[in-house]
Amino acid sequence: MTPPEIAITVHVNGRSYAERVPPRLLLSDFLRHHLGLTGTHVGCEHGVCGACTVLLDGAAVRSCLLLAVQTDGAQITTVEGLAGDGERLHPLQEAFREMHGLQCGFCTPGFLLTAVELLRDTPHPDDLTIRRDLAGNLCRCTGYQNIVHAVRRAAELMGRR
Amino acid sequence: MKPPAFEYVRVGTTEEAVAELARDGEDTKLLAGGQSLMPMLNMRLAMPRRLIDLNRVGELEYIREREDGVAIGAMTRQRAVEKSALVARQVPLLADAMPWVGHFQIRNRGTIGGSLAHADPAAELPAVAVCLDARVTVRGPEGSRTLTSEQLYRSYFTTTLASTEILTEIWFPAPPARTGHAWLEFARRHGDYALVGVAAAVTLRDESIAEARLALTGVGGRPTRARDAERRLVGRRGSDAVLEDAADSVRQTIQPASDIHGTAEYRRRLAGTLTVRALRLAIERAGRAPSRTT
Amino acid sequence: MTTRAIGARIPRNEDPRLLRGHGCFVDDVNPADGLHGAVLRSPHAHARIVSIDTSRARALPGVDLVLTAADLGEVNQPTPLLIPNPHLTYPRTPRPLAADEVRFVGEPVAFVVARDRYLAEDALAAIDLTWEPLPVVASVEAALAEGAPLVHADVPGNRAARMAQQVGDPAGALARAARVLRERLYIERSCGSPIEARGVAAEYDRRAGTLRVWVSTQAPLPIKNGLARIFGLPEFKVDVIAPDVGGGFGTKIMLFYPEEILVPFAAIRLGRPVKWTEDRREHLIAATQERGQRHDVEVAVDEDGRILAIRDRFVHDAGAYTPYGIVVPIITSTQLPGPYRLRNYAVEFDVVYTNTAMVTPYRGAGRPHGAFVMERVIGLIARELSLEPAEVRRRNFIQPHEFPWDVGLTFQDGGPTRYDSGNYPLGLELALERIDAADFRRRQAEARRERRYLGLGIGCYVEGTGIGPYEGAHVRVEPSGKVYVATGLTTQGQGHHTTFAQIAADALGCDPADVTVVTGDTRKFNWGAGTFASRGLVTSGNAIGIAARKVRDKALRIAAGLLEVSLDDLELTGGAVRVRGVPDTALALGALATVANPIRYAYGKEASEAALRLVKPREGAVLAPGEEPGLEAYAYYAPPQATFASGCHAAIVEVDIATGDVKILRYVVQHDCGTVVNPTVVEGQIHGGVAQGIGGALYERIVYDDQGQPLAATFMDFLLPTAMEIPEIEIIHTETPSPLNPLGIKGVGEAGAIPVPALIAEAVDDALAPFGVRVREMPLNPSRVLELVTEGRERGRGAG
């Protein structure tokens, strides 16, 4: 009765994982519980809060609205893959720290990955653009202001590099 | 909030998808972008036995100029439509409405065909399609057929498609010369489904309205074409009184429902307000539009 | 480091870990061999359980355990009443699993443990229940109606409590006054809804007999001690850890939530780790909620707008149970007077059961309601006497020389409601100046000519913060020179790992980055209460300050002995003790820590050298009587009473009378939380509070239909505002230190949220004054705003 598990190979943060998964397994759960990448957080599981945002082949997506089986062969970046292994943080991470863009830190990974695409599309965004593109991520702690400032600051830092 | 168990079938072509549906279509759902279906699965509001994943059907991902219009494959991501220069040029109403569909992360996955076939009565794209008399191509075991977008919609979350059919393409006509468009909506928060949304397309001849198209979302079980309001506009100039007259018609003909975000009466008023504002914007844009499309 | 650590804008110690995705929230805890739980919840608001059959569920593959009330045995007692009160005559608390009757949609009925959450949810659907629906009361109106059905069969009239307090002679003043104004006001249900919902994981070691529980909670110590009692374990065999907590806002201090008992129970029963993670729907229907009051207020006022007396009667919706007692309405009743001199005041409230989710404190905890009532009264007086609301406030403020000001009421903690310090008139003037109120009427008139409707709103509040009972701290300098601080409360985003480090660093003359703070781990600190009631920095902060100064004194004492100088000649800066003006006498804190532990093998080269260089031949025992090893200290701080923070918010809004949209054009906050330890962190707290306040005023509303079915059970319907809805917030800090505690600190956690509904109401009133609109309820959605405009216009026509 239980549908058979399906073999998939997924490339996450530059590493390849070959796993067998049930068809209904959500990508968010696959990353968190199968791969142990618990930096991707789950806040609503119906696609509103954006906490589970990851990059799928470079595009920011809700990992709670994807099945793991759908990502067979795909490249995924999670928050753990943003900075690489070195000491140095990604400019977005640096800017979030500098501007106090996080409090409890639960929604933060989703905001960071959303902002990666935001700044790739619009390297010099105005505040309205930032706010509009961040509107798909909910934060309950910061009132967004310092997140907006952090993205603006990250744009400066990235422009300098 | 986890999906129920289902069998998962991945297909690579439309033909395979149609064959899979024909083979065993009972309690089967088609998975396109999944941005509406997946929440329903997670909440177990949908309990399909089988899921056919269309995401590898590359042949349904395209945006092409065709027959003085633009044809878009059903599996084209909304984000691709949003960023398409061809769409911006030839179907400006669609380009106008696209950023209102959810958030960009949703549009990265969501597909144009998925949104049209999901038939959410508060969604943007069905109203845009109905406003422009877009044509929908569907494919079933007997082959393809084409229907108008108005013919596609039956009621809340229900289309006229047979359970063995797949929506494969939508074709939008390019606007006539001196046509202006506007999509306006009012939602509780940015990115939410509209409380009411209005699509307007107005073509001018001299200073008068030669043709007006008006469709609304969020005011009933399906996208609503305001034909009486359209008729009241034709041959007249877009004065405040004329626009108000069209809004009156809209307010009188729609049948919105009440929910926790607004009463039916509120939606009726909002529909009138947005109708006036959308028409005004469309007329203004028509005035600036080139007298010949290229 | 020569600059003081307290008051510095330094980036947070906790950030790099969280930014890399290396935080550890409860659902990130994955003990080996762990199982997953799911809760079956009542679909009915009120029903009797006729039968429950779990046999199909138990038989499903991958299902390890199915629990119903019967399976829990003695453990299934009503959960403890957290804060009893003699006025709470009919307290009722829920059982972990409903035994025979359910009283709200979402009440737990069964608990399933399975190999994964997917299978556990499958099993929920295989539990067969027969219900006998009972009549429902879904609102206070329904609950108080003549012959209303009873939420609890043995609670007459659905009344849990009635309480009254009074100062002066309000009845006399009201009777004598020439002008008495009256208003009925509503503030509706909302909830905290942190982005991390709740969660519990538990592991029971059968060999050691130890229970370890991870909970996304604001109060692990009370949970630990409670679990020890519930499961008959010694307290020292129970550890409770609140790791990273993804927001709390009050919602996560309601103990015991059923799952906090069910998960450990299952882990003990199965001898395997069990985890349950609340999903959003569960959170929105079954986690606790707040607001929900109806007020009838009367105010006597003289011709100059001075308030002579206020009488307020209100009804507080408790939901189905009262596990947290009647703290919320007590806070409403005692904080309602706000910054105003109110010598005659009577308040009386009823606490009423309804078939809805339980009500416990949510950020603001009764204060937004009180501020809403008081500030609406100010607006009422202003309109009656054709005065600016700001002017009415000026005429009624408690003046700076009048502190301490005794409101004359008993506060939530049983202590006096006595304001310790503040400067309310200054706060108002600063806010008005920043928002350019002087020019506003001109701009408003100009806009109205273009049929644009601008409004100015002000909201003032006083917040009792930093209540007891107490918190403690352990501060230790390690031989590495790094400082370790542990305290019993938790952190859920407030930046405690930085502000607490700043307080310790300030006393120890070291870099805050060298201070590691541990919170929420009962293995590390075993005494205290938790993070709630804007008390963390006041209680733990002061305890850490005291403990760090003890450590400092010991370091100086040891150094004085080693250097053979007087204490007065020493200074402690830059992480080292030295003789003033003699840099090469520097003894690093780490070296002193090594010396302080008279075990003669030192770890590391520097420590070893320090020991060899510094320690002299001894006479007698290595520890003198009363001496303790190590450079460390414990300390506790118990506040004598609450310390009262205050603030004044001002905003300009624009109302679109065609859509009902309320847009906030500018938002200014003046606030005074005494000594500011880290302005950046304080600003963050205020931004977040204001955002929640705006949510509560314009977007978020928990709605039930008349059958008690929750209608806002997803994030599509319970509308947390996004970055597009929240404006930039301009902040003015003023610092009036509290005389009550060593650091002069007042709490700030809840402040931002308190005056927002009041302010939005005033601003919308002001914008829509041409239509005679008067806002009497919160929240407002656009649909309702347009109704108010229509009603106002019709009234205007009727009057004309």
Tab-separated table of N, CA and C in Angstrom, chain C residues 144-208:
chain	number	residue	atom	x	y	z
C	144	LEU	N	-22.352	35.313	28.307
C	144	LEU	CA	-23.031	36.054	29.367
C	144	LEU	C	-24.537	36.157	29.143
C	145	ALA	N	-25.000	35.637	28.008
C	145	ALA	CA	-26.433	35.745	27.709
C	145	ALA	C	-27.233	34.948	28.739
C	146	GLU	N	-28.449	35.393	28.944
C	146	GLU	CA	-29.373	34.715	29.842
C	146	GLU	C	-29.496	33.248	29.409
C	147	GLY	N	-29.310	32.331	30.344
C	147	GLY	CA	-29.477	30.909	30.032
C	147	GLY	C	-28.446	30.363	29.067
C	148	ALA	N	-27.299	31.005	29.007
C	148	ALA	CA	-26.261	30.543	28.068
C	148	ALA	C	-25.800	29.138	28.432
C	149	PRO	N	-25.438	28.337	27.422
C	149	PRO	CA	-24.836	27.034	27.726
C	149	PRO	C	-23.559	27.247	28.544
C	150	LEU	N	-23.189	26.252	29.314
C	150	LEU	CA	-22.026	26.382	30.185
C	150	LEU	C	-20.798	25.712	29.572
C	151	VAL	N	-19.696	26.429	29.566
C	151	VAL	CA	-18.432	25.867	29.074
C	151	VAL	C	-17.973	24.767	30.037
C	152	HIS	N	-18.044	25.075	31.321
C	152	HIS	CA	-17.802	24.077	32.365
C	152	HIS	C	-19.112	23.928	33.132
C	153	ALA	N	-19.609	22.715	33.197
C	153	ALA	CA	-20.933	22.502	33.776
C	153	ALA	C	-21.015	23.034	35.206
C	154	ASP	N	-19.878	23.080	35.895
C	154	ASP	CA	-19.900	23.492	37.304
C	154	ASP	C	-19.428	24.937	37.506
C	155	VAL	N	-19.416	25.717	36.450
C	155	VAL	CA	-19.066	27.137	36.607
C	155	VAL	C	-20.284	27.970	36.229
C	156	PRO	N	-21.028	28.452	37.231
C	156	PRO	CA	-22.278	29.152	36.923
C	156	PRO	C	-22.040	30.434	36.146
C	157	GLY	N	-22.866	30.633	35.155
C	157	GLY	CA	-22.794	31.871	34.371
C	157	GLY	C	-21.520	32.023	33.578
C	158	ASN	N	-20.725	30.979	33.471
C	158	ASN	CA	-19.440	30.999	32.754
C	158	ASN	C	-18.457	32.002	33.354
C	159	ARG	N	-18.703	32.428	34.596
C	159	ARG	CA	-17.850	33.448	35.224
C	159	ARG	C	-16.733	32.795	36.016
C	160	ALA	N	-15.523	32.981	35.560
C	160	ALA	CA	-14.375	32.431	36.281
C	160	ALA	C	-13.971	33.317	37.443
C	161	ALA	N	-14.053	34.623	37.242
C	161	ALA	CA	-13.562	35.548	38.254
C	161	ALA	C	-14.276	36.876	38.131
C	162	ARG	N	-14.323	37.570	39.245
C	162	ARG	CA	-14.729	38.972	39.230
C	162	ARG	C	-13.800	39.683	40.204
C	163	MET	N	-13.304	40.811	39.786
C	163	MET	CA	-12.378	41.528	40.654
C	163	MET	C	-12.613	43.026	40.504
C	164	ALA	N	-12.493	43.718	41.605
C	164	ALA	CA	-12.660	45.170	41.570
C	164	ALA	C	-11.544	45.825	42.367
C	165	GLN	N	-11.071	46.938	41.890
C	165	GLN	CA	-10.131	47.760	42.653
C	165	GLN	C	-10.566	49.209	42.513
C	166	GLN	N	-10.142	50.007	43.476
C	166	GLN	CA	-10.581	51.400	43.484
C	166	GLN	C	-9.559	52.263	44.202
C	167	VAL	N	-9.398	53.465	43.721
C	167	VAL	CA	-8.658	54.479	44.478
C	167	VAL	C	-9.518	55.727	44.549
C	168	GLY	N	-9.410	56.461	45.648
C	168	GLY	CA	-10.150	57.713	45.814
C	168	GLY	C	-11.641	57.475	45.911
C	169	ASP	N	-12.396	58.397	45.371
C	169	ASP	CA	-13.852	58.347	45.476
C	169	ASP	C	-14.461	58.519	44.086
C	170	PRO	N	-14.283	57.519	43.243
C	170	PRO	CA	-14.760	57.680	41.854
C	170	PRO	C	-16.264	57.875	41.773
C	171	ALA	N	-17.023	57.161	42.602
C	171	ALA	CA	-18.480	57.285	42.523
C	171	ALA	C	-18.898	58.720	42.826
C	172	GLY	N	-18.309	59.265	43.877
C	172	GLY	CA	-18.643	60.640	44.249
C	172	GLY	C	-18.244	61.616	43.166
C	173	ALA	N	-17.051	61.443	42.640
C	173	ALA	CA	-16.566	62.367	41.614
C	173	ALA	C	-17.423	62.294	40.365
C	174	LEU	N	-17.829	61.091	40.005
C	174	LEU	CA	-18.682	60.941	38.821
C	174	LEU	C	-20.044	61.584	39.079
C	175	ALA	N	-20.556	61.418	40.289
C	175	ALA	CA	-21.882	61.955	40.608
C	175	ALA	C	-21.856	63.487	40.612
C	176	ARG	N	-20.753	64.040	41.072
C	176	ARG	CA	-20.666	65.500	41.193
C	176	ARG	C	-20.325	66.192	39.868
C	177	ALA	N	-19.711	65.448	38.950
C	177	ALA	CA	-19.138	66.101	37.773
C	177	ALA	C	-20.213	66.641	36.833
C	178	ALA	N	-19.907	67.787	36.233
C	178	ALA	CA	-20.833	68.371	35.270
C	178	ALA	C	-20.815	67.582	33.966
C	179	ARG	N	-19.638	67.076	33.620
C	179	ARG	CA	-19.537	66.340	32.368
C	179	ARG	C	-19.091	64.915	32.643
C	180	VAL	N	-19.889	63.962	32.225
C	180	VAL	CA	-19.491	62.560	32.287
C	180	VAL	C	-19.641	61.973	30.886
C	181	LEU	N	-18.570	61.418	30.376
C	181	LEU	CA	-18.600	60.850	29.028
C	181	LEU	C	-18.513	59.340	29.148
C	182	ARG	N	-19.153	58.662	28.205
C	182	ARG	CA	-19.196	57.196	28.279
C	182	ARG	C	-18.847	56.606	26.915
C	183	GLU	N	-18.281	55.415	26.960
C	183	GLU	CA	-17.938	54.751	25.701
C	183	GLU	C	-17.886	53.235	25.915
C	184	ARG	N	-18.281	52.502	24.886
C	184	ARG	CA	-18.091	51.041	24.903
C	184	ARG	C	-17.013	50.711	23.874
C	185	LEU	N	-16.025	49.964	24.292
C	185	LEU	CA	-14.850	49.707	23.451
C	185	LEU	C	-14.551	48.217	23.373
C	186	TYR	N	-14.109	47.801	22.216
C	186	TYR	CA	-13.769	46.392	22.004
C	186	TYR	C	-12.326	46.264	21.523
C	187	ILE	N	-11.658	45.242	22.020
C	187	ILE	CA	-10.371	44.875	21.420
C	187	ILE	C	-10.410	43.362	21.248
C	188	GLU	N	-10.159	42.924	20.020
C	188	GLU	CA	-10.439	41.526	19.705
C	188	GLU	C	-9.218	40.629	19.809
C	189	ARG	N	-9.465	39.346	19.643
C	189	ARG	CA	-8.437	38.322	19.822
C	189	ARG	C	-7.302	38.422	18.813
C	190	SER	N	-6.103	38.162	19.297
C	190	SER	CA	-4.957	38.009	18.417
C	190	SER	C	-4.099	36.901	19.009
C	191	CYS	N	-2.907	36.743	18.491
C	191	CYS	CA	-2.009	35.763	19.106
C	191	CYS	C	-0.572	36.061	18.703
C	192	GLY	N	0.356	35.451	19.425
C	192	GLY	CA	1.774	35.759	19.257
C	192	GLY	C	2.357	35.224	17.965
C	193	SER	N	2.081	33.980	17.685
C	193	SER	CA	2.515	33.358	16.442
C	193	SER	C	3.974	33.636	16.067
C	194	PRO	N	4.914	33.236	16.921
C	194	PRO	CA	6.315	33.302	16.510
C	194	PRO	C	6.533	32.441	15.273
C	195	ILE	N	7.553	32.789	14.469
C	195	ILE	CA	7.745	32.030	13.225
C	195	ILE	C	8.182	30.593	13.532
C	196	GLU	N	8.948	30.406	14.600
C	196	GLU	CA	9.118	29.030	15.085
C	196	GLU	C	7.934	28.731	15.979
C	197	ALA	N	7.130	27.767	15.594
C	197	ALA	CA	6.017	27.376	16.454
C	197	ALA	C	6.598	26.630	17.660
C	198	ARG	N	5.746	26.015	18.449
C	198	ARG	CA	6.255	25.350	19.650
C	198	ARG	C	6.851	23.994	19.276
C	199	GLY	N	7.559	23.391	20.232
C	199	GLY	CA	8.109	22.070	19.983
C	199	GLY	C	8.647	21.480	21.273
C	200	VAL	N	8.617	20.157	21.340
C	200	VAL	CA	9.135	19.451	22.511
C	200	VAL	C	9.853	18.195	22.026
C	201	ALA	N	11.031	17.937	22.564
C	201	ALA	CA	11.712	16.661	22.324
C	201	ALA	C	12.133	16.115	23.681
C	202	ALA	N	12.064	14.809	23.846
C	202	ALA	CA	12.417	14.236	25.151
C	202	ALA	C	13.160	12.927	24.960
C	203	GLU	N	14.052	12.675	25.901
C	203	GLU	CA	14.878	11.475	25.849
C	203	GLU	C	14.978	10.959	27.280
C	204	TYR	N	14.688	9.686	27.466
C	204	TYR	CA	14.761	9.124	28.807
C	204	TYR	C	15.822	8.023	28.822
C	205	ASP	N	16.774	8.175	29.709
C	205	ASP	CA	17.843	7.182	29.830
C	205	ASP	C	17.453	6.212	30.943
C	206	ARG	N	17.066	5.021	30.547
C	206	ARG	CA	16.571	4.056	31.540
C	206	ARG	C	17.658	3.637	32.516
C	207	ARG	N	18.921	3.588	32.024
C	207	ARG	CA	20.004	3.144	32.909
C	207	ARG	C	20.264	4.167	34.005
C	208	ALA	N	20.280	5.436	33.616
C	208	ALA	CA	20.580	6.477	34.601
C	208	ALA	C	19.317	7.010	35.277
